[in-house]
mmCIF file of C-alpha atoms in Angstrom:
data_model
loop_
_atom_site.group_PDB
_atom_site.id
_atom_site.type_symbol
_atom_site.label_atom_id
_atom_site.label_comp_id
_atom_site.label_asym_id
_atom_site.label_seq_id
_atom_site.Cartn_x
_atom_site.Cartn_y
_atom_site.Cartn_z
ATOM 1 C CA MET A 1 169.428 144.750 116.401
ATOM 2 C CA LYS A 2 168.425 147.669 114.082
ATOM 3 C CA LYS A 3 169.051 145.344 111.127
ATOM 4 C CA SER A 4 166.673 142.754 112.659
ATOM 5 C CA ILE A 5 163.961 145.426 112.888
ATOM 6 C CA ILE A 6 164.489 146.555 109.434
ATOM 7 C CA TYR A 7 164.193 143.036 108.042
ATOM 8 C CA THR A 8 161.022 142.623 110.198
ATOM 9 C CA LEU A 9 159.441 145.619 108.959
ATOM 10 C CA ILE A 10 160.361 144.817 105.182
ATOM 11 C CA THR A 11 158.817 141.382 105.761
ATOM 12 C CA ILE A 12 155.554 142.841 107.059
ATOM 13 C CA PHE A 13 155.354 145.481 104.299
ATOM 14 C CA SER A 14 155.938 142.857 101.688
ATOM 15 C CA PHE A 15 153.130 140.656 103.211
ATOM 16 C CA ILE A 16 150.749 143.788 103.120
ATOM 17 C CA ILE A 17 151.552 144.391 99.434
ATOM 18 C CA ILE A 18 150.987 140.708 98.518
ATOM 19 C CA SER A 19 147.697 140.529 100.611
ATOM 20 C CA CYS A 20 146.477 143.671 98.771
ATOM 21 C CA GLU A 21 147.338 142.255 95.438
ATOM 22 C CA LYS A 22 145.423 139.113 96.148
ATOM 23 C CA ASP A 23 142.517 141.316 97.452
ATOM 24 C CA ASN A 24 142.585 143.375 94.118
ATOM 25 C CA TYR A 25 141.836 140.371 91.791
ATOM 26 C CA ASP A 26 138.855 141.026 89.661
ATOM 27 C CA PRO A 27 136.039 138.588 90.534
ATOM 28 C CA PRO A 28 134.542 136.305 87.741
ATOM 29 C CA LYS A 29 132.295 138.311 85.424
ATOM 30 C CA ALA A 30 131.100 135.647 83.138
ATOM 31 C CA ARG A 31 128.081 133.430 83.947
ATOM 32 C CA LEU A 32 127.259 129.897 82.680
ATOM 33 C CA GLU A 33 123.515 129.075 83.142
ATOM 34 C CA GLY A 34 120.772 126.810 81.755
ATOM 35 C CA ARG A 35 118.510 124.002 82.527
ATOM 36 C CA ILE A 36 118.548 120.109 82.784
ATOM 37 C CA MET A 37 116.456 118.858 79.918
ATOM 38 C CA TYR A 38 114.886 115.908 78.472
ATOM 39 C CA GLN A 39 113.278 116.213 75.096
ATOM 40 C CA ASP A 40 113.113 119.947 75.434
ATOM 41 C CA GLN A 41 111.315 119.582 78.828
ATOM 42 C CA PRO A 42 112.933 120.729 82.032
ATOM 43 C CA ILE A 43 113.616 118.256 84.745
ATOM 44 C CA GLY A 44 112.443 119.053 88.230
ATOM 45 C CA VAL A 45 114.581 117.818 91.186
ATOM 46 C CA ARG A 46 114.981 118.204 94.931
ATOM 47 C CA SER A 47 116.694 121.487 95.513
ATOM 48 C CA ASN A 48 120.489 121.268 95.634
ATOM 49 C CA SER A 49 120.456 117.549 95.648
ATOM 50 C CA ALA A 50 121.363 117.093 91.990
ATOM 51 C CA GLU A 51 124.768 118.535 91.077
ATOM 52 C CA LEU A 52 127.135 119.189 88.111
ATOM 53 C CA GLU A 53 130.874 119.463 88.134
ATOM 54 C CA LEU A 54 132.911 122.003 86.113
ATOM 55 C CA TRP A 55 136.644 121.357 85.512
ATOM 56 C CA GLN A 56 139.238 123.566 83.927
ATOM 57 C CA ASP A 57 142.502 122.241 82.680
ATOM 58 C CA GLY A 58 145.852 124.017 83.172
ATOM 59 C CA TYR A 59 145.534 124.837 86.904
ATOM 60 C CA ALA A 60 147.925 123.293 89.533
ATOM 61 C CA LEU A 61 145.128 122.225 91.973
ATOM 62 C CA ASN A 62 142.766 121.177 89.137
ATOM 63 C CA GLU A 63 139.773 121.140 91.531
ATOM 64 C CA PHE A 64 136.271 120.871 90.266
ATOM 65 C CA ILE A 65 133.639 123.771 90.812
ATOM 66 C CA PRO A 66 130.288 122.253 92.153
ATOM 67 C CA VAL A 67 127.255 123.580 90.387
ATOM 68 C CA TYR A 68 124.005 122.771 92.301
ATOM 69 C CA ILE A 69 120.650 122.347 90.385
ATOM 70 C CA ALA A 70 117.667 124.288 91.663
ATOM 71 C CA GLN A 71 114.374 122.525 92.022
ATOM 72 C CA ASP A 72 112.973 123.665 88.665
ATOM 73 C CA GLY A 73 116.055 122.175 86.819
ATOM 74 C CA THR A 74 117.910 125.586 86.394
ATOM 75 C CA TYR A 75 121.516 126.107 87.312
ATOM 76 C CA SER A 76 123.873 129.187 87.375
ATOM 77 C CA ALA A 77 127.670 129.559 87.998
ATOM 78 C CA ALA A 78 129.820 132.569 88.015
ATOM 79 C CA LEU A 79 133.154 131.961 86.124
ATOM 80 C CA PHE A 80 135.943 133.420 84.326
ATOM 81 C CA ASP A 81 135.965 133.310 80.446
ATOM 82 C CA GLY A 82 137.643 130.093 79.160
ATOM 83 C CA GLU A 83 136.930 126.529 78.293
ATOM 84 C CA TYR A 84 135.406 124.093 80.814
ATOM 85 C CA LYS A 85 134.442 120.566 81.034
ATOM 86 C CA MET A 86 131.089 119.881 82.456
ATOM 87 C CA VAL A 87 130.443 116.497 84.096
ATOM 88 C CA ARG A 88 126.933 114.967 84.772
ATOM 89 C CA LYS A 89 127.459 113.232 88.138
ATOM 90 C CA ASN A 90 125.948 109.822 89.073
ATOM 91 C CA GLY A 91 123.454 109.591 91.830
ATOM 92 C CA ASN A 92 120.803 111.920 90.083
ATOM 93 C CA PRO A 93 117.419 110.660 89.012
ATOM 94 C CA TRP A 94 118.715 110.094 85.498
ATOM 95 C CA LEU A 95 120.912 107.565 83.672
ATOM 96 C CA PRO A 96 124.683 107.912 83.936
ATOM 97 C CA GLN A 97 126.155 108.948 80.570
ATOM 98 C CA LEU A 98 128.788 106.800 78.889
ATOM 99 C CA ASN A 99 130.555 109.923 77.774
ATOM 100 C CA ASP A 100 129.750 112.203 80.606
ATOM 101 C CA THR A 101 131.920 115.257 79.770
ATOM 102 C CA ILE A 102 130.494 118.171 77.977
ATOM 103 C CA ILE A 103 133.015 120.866 76.580
ATOM 104 C CA VAL A 104 131.745 124.390 76.991
ATOM 105 C CA GLN A 105 133.311 127.524 75.914
ATOM 106 C CA VAL A 106 132.298 130.426 78.381
ATOM 107 C CA SER A 107 132.471 133.960 77.190
ATOM 108 C CA GLY A 108 130.421 136.547 79.022
ATOM 109 C CA ASN A 109 126.918 135.241 79.642
ATOM 110 C CA THR A 110 126.763 131.751 78.206
ATOM 111 C CA GLN A 111 123.689 129.498 77.994
ATOM 112 C CA LEU A 112 123.965 125.734 78.027
ATOM 113 C CA ASN A 113 121.043 123.421 78.451
ATOM 114 C CA VAL A 114 122.228 119.996 79.564
ATOM 115 C CA PRO A 115 120.523 116.899 78.239
ATOM 116 C CA VAL A 116 119.846 113.890 80.489
ATOM 117 C CA THR A 117 117.919 110.748 80.340
ATOM 118 C CA PRO A 118 115.616 110.228 83.314
ATOM 119 C CA TYR A 119 114.521 106.713 84.413
ATOM 120 C CA VAL A 120 110.805 107.891 84.538
ATOM 121 C CA THR A 121 108.994 111.000 83.655
ATOM 122 C CA ILE A 122 105.809 112.562 84.904
ATOM 123 C CA THR A 123 103.624 114.215 82.068
ATOM 124 C CA ASN A 124 100.198 115.691 81.597
ATOM 125 C CA GLU A 125 99.786 116.824 85.106
ATOM 126 C CA SER A 126 96.841 118.982 86.200
ATOM 127 C CA PHE A 127 95.236 119.927 89.472
ATOM 128 C CA GLN A 128 91.686 120.731 90.402
ATOM 129 C CA LEU A 129 90.451 121.909 93.798
ATOM 130 C CA ASN A 130 87.062 120.411 94.810
ATOM 131 C CA GLY A 131 86.166 121.932 98.190
ATOM 132 C CA GLN A 132 88.725 120.724 100.660
ATOM 133 C CA GLN A 133 90.253 118.049 98.397
ATOM 134 C CA LEU A 134 92.921 118.488 95.745
ATOM 135 C CA ASN A 135 92.726 116.253 92.810
ATOM 136 C CA SER A 136 95.827 115.633 90.921
ATOM 137 C CA SER A 137 95.869 113.770 87.509
ATOM 138 C CA PHE A 138 98.966 112.784 85.709
ATOM 139 C CA GLN A 139 100.836 109.944 83.786
ATOM 140 C CA ILE A 140 104.106 108.175 84.676
ATOM 141 C CA ASN A 141 106.242 107.044 81.868
ATOM 142 C CA GLN A 142 109.074 104.471 81.708
ATOM 143 C CA ILE A 143 112.077 105.957 79.843
ATOM 144 C CA VAL A 144 114.949 103.562 80.793
ATOM 145 C CA GLU A 145 114.242 99.993 80.109
ATOM 146 C CA ASN A 146 113.936 97.658 83.287
ATOM 147 C CA SER A 147 113.267 100.870 85.398
ATOM 148 C CA GLU A 148 110.371 100.261 87.777
ATOM 149 C CA LEU A 149 108.375 102.904 89.786
ATOM 150 C CA GLN A 150 109.403 102.514 93.380
ATOM 151 C CA GLU A 151 107.558 105.555 95.022
ATOM 152 C CA LEU A 152 104.963 108.023 93.925
ATOM 153 C CA ILE A 153 104.108 110.945 96.105
ATOM 154 C CA VAL A 154 101.934 114.109 95.983
ATOM 155 C CA ILE A 155 103.197 117.009 98.305
ATOM 156 C CA LEU A 156 101.606 120.185 99.561
ATOM 157 C CA ASP A 157 103.129 123.186 101.312
ATOM 158 C CA ASN A 158 102.590 126.869 101.863
ATOM 159 C CA SER A 159 106.168 127.607 100.477
ATOM 160 C CA ILE A 160 107.190 127.435 96.940
ATOM 161 C CA LEU A 161 110.253 125.450 97.956
ATOM 162 C CA LEU A 162 109.064 121.825 98.561
ATOM 163 C CA ASP A 163 110.049 118.171 97.939
ATOM 164 C CA ASN A 164 110.007 114.940 99.689
ATOM 165 C CA ASN A 165 111.989 116.361 102.720
ATOM 166 C CA ILE A 166 110.433 119.773 102.720
ATOM 167 C CA ASN A 167 106.624 119.876 102.961
ATOM 168 C CA THR A 168 103.681 120.232 105.055
ATOM 169 C CA SER A 169 101.731 117.181 103.859
ATOM 170 C CA THR A 170 102.527 114.204 101.725
ATOM 171 C CA LYS A 171 100.323 111.467 100.242
ATOM 172 C CA THR A 172 102.089 108.327 99.151
ATOM 173 C CA VAL A 173 100.231 106.773 96.164
ATOM 174 C CA ASP A 174 99.315 103.134 96.258
ATOM 175 C CA LEU A 175 101.280 101.349 93.264
ATOM 176 C CA GLU A 176 99.523 97.968 93.554
ATOM 177 C CA ASN A 177 97.678 98.230 90.197
ATOM 178 C CA PHE A 178 100.169 100.589 88.740
ATOM 179 C CA GLU A 179 101.055 100.432 84.899
ATOM 180 C CA PHE A 180 103.228 102.845 83.079
ATOM 181 C CA GLY A 181 101.364 105.029 80.703
ATOM 182 C CA ASP A 182 98.104 104.851 82.642
ATOM 183 C CA ASN A 183 96.136 107.981 83.723
ATOM 184 C CA PHE A 184 96.494 108.493 87.473
ATOM 185 C CA SER A 185 93.909 110.441 89.505
ATOM 186 C CA VAL A 186 94.665 111.050 93.116
ATOM 187 C CA ASP A 187 92.562 112.914 95.765
ATOM 188 C CA MET A 188 94.373 114.455 98.621
ATOM 189 C CA GLU A 189 92.652 116.327 101.681
ATOM 190 C CA ILE A 190 93.947 119.867 102.488
ATOM 191 C CA PRO A 191 95.455 119.467 105.914
ATOM 192 C CA GLU A 192 93.918 121.672 108.734
ATOM 193 C CA ASN A 193 97.070 123.788 108.965
ATOM 194 C CA LEU A 194 96.808 124.802 105.349
ATOM 195 C CA LYS A 195 93.107 125.392 104.984
ATOM 196 C CA ASN A 196 93.257 129.056 106.119
ATOM 197 C CA GLU A 197 95.987 129.925 103.592
ATOM 198 C CA ASP A 198 95.124 132.054 100.463
ATOM 199 C CA TYR A 199 97.031 129.628 98.320
ATOM 200 C CA ILE A 200 99.154 126.492 98.561
ATOM 201 C CA PHE A 201 101.818 124.841 96.259
ATOM 202 C CA VAL A 202 101.556 121.252 95.059
ATOM 203 C CA ARG A 203 104.080 118.973 93.271
ATOM 204 C CA ILE A 204 104.279 115.295 92.278
ATOM 205 C CA GLY A 205 107.339 113.352 92.828
ATOM 206 C CA ALA A 206 108.278 109.853 91.362
ATOM 207 C CA ARG A 207 111.245 107.596 92.319
ATOM 208 C CA SER A 208 112.580 104.836 90.154
ATOM 209 C CA SER A 209 113.981 101.599 91.453
ATOM 210 C CA MET A 210 117.255 102.746 89.886
ATOM 211 C CA SER A 211 117.721 105.908 91.971
ATOM 212 C CA ASN A 212 117.499 107.311 95.477
ATOM 213 C CA GLU A 213 116.369 110.550 94.340
ATOM 214 C CA PHE A 214 112.858 111.730 93.061
ATOM 215 C CA ILE A 215 112.066 113.390 89.788
ATOM 216 C CA TYR A 216 109.349 116.113 90.119
ATOM 217 C CA THR A 217 106.769 118.121 88.207
ATOM 218 C CA ASN A 218 107.003 121.944 88.331
ATOM 219 C CA VAL A 219 105.614 123.319 91.447
ATOM 220 C CA GLN A 220 101.978 124.632 90.894
ATOM 221 C CA LYS A 221 100.231 127.483 92.915
ATOM 222 C CA ILE A 222 96.715 126.543 93.989
ATOM 223 C CA GLU A 223 94.301 129.464 95.024
ATOM 224 C CA LEU A 224 92.209 128.448 98.079
#
């Protein structure tokens, strides 16, 4: 009976030591960060909709580390120093890469901008408030051959975090006479529930026929 109690105490004590050792592991101190880019320009997305994967060889589970992309195209991941493989996943508003793996050596704070080829881009955007109407002007450019413009929206909100799902007001632009490269001009009435705000945020989104996700301009703050 006494031996059984001693063995039980030894087992409990060993478990406590092992648990403490696990809890005492140092957290990752390195950081990998950067932006999703096309021709030195950041790509805007729906927050946490686009994702990268990081893999590190030599581990038994060999599980990937998900890296979510913020709406301004930035990403950040806390890691241990070492060599990683970065994979640009399919399902994003850019062309899947034939060689989709980027080898990155992480040491301390490491910067890596990730190049992509979007199906379409939005350029030369500008916004002008005229009374209770907001005018948006911009161009849509075809980047990937045979990619057509499926949907074009202008979105407003009183929060800086906005996309096709998170917004106060959305205007869908008529594409009947659309041509790539044309100058677009869209007037949008400020909705009643935003008229008394000191400022609002605006963003343009464009969705290609080859993707379920929009690509976006940077969020702009408009003083009312």
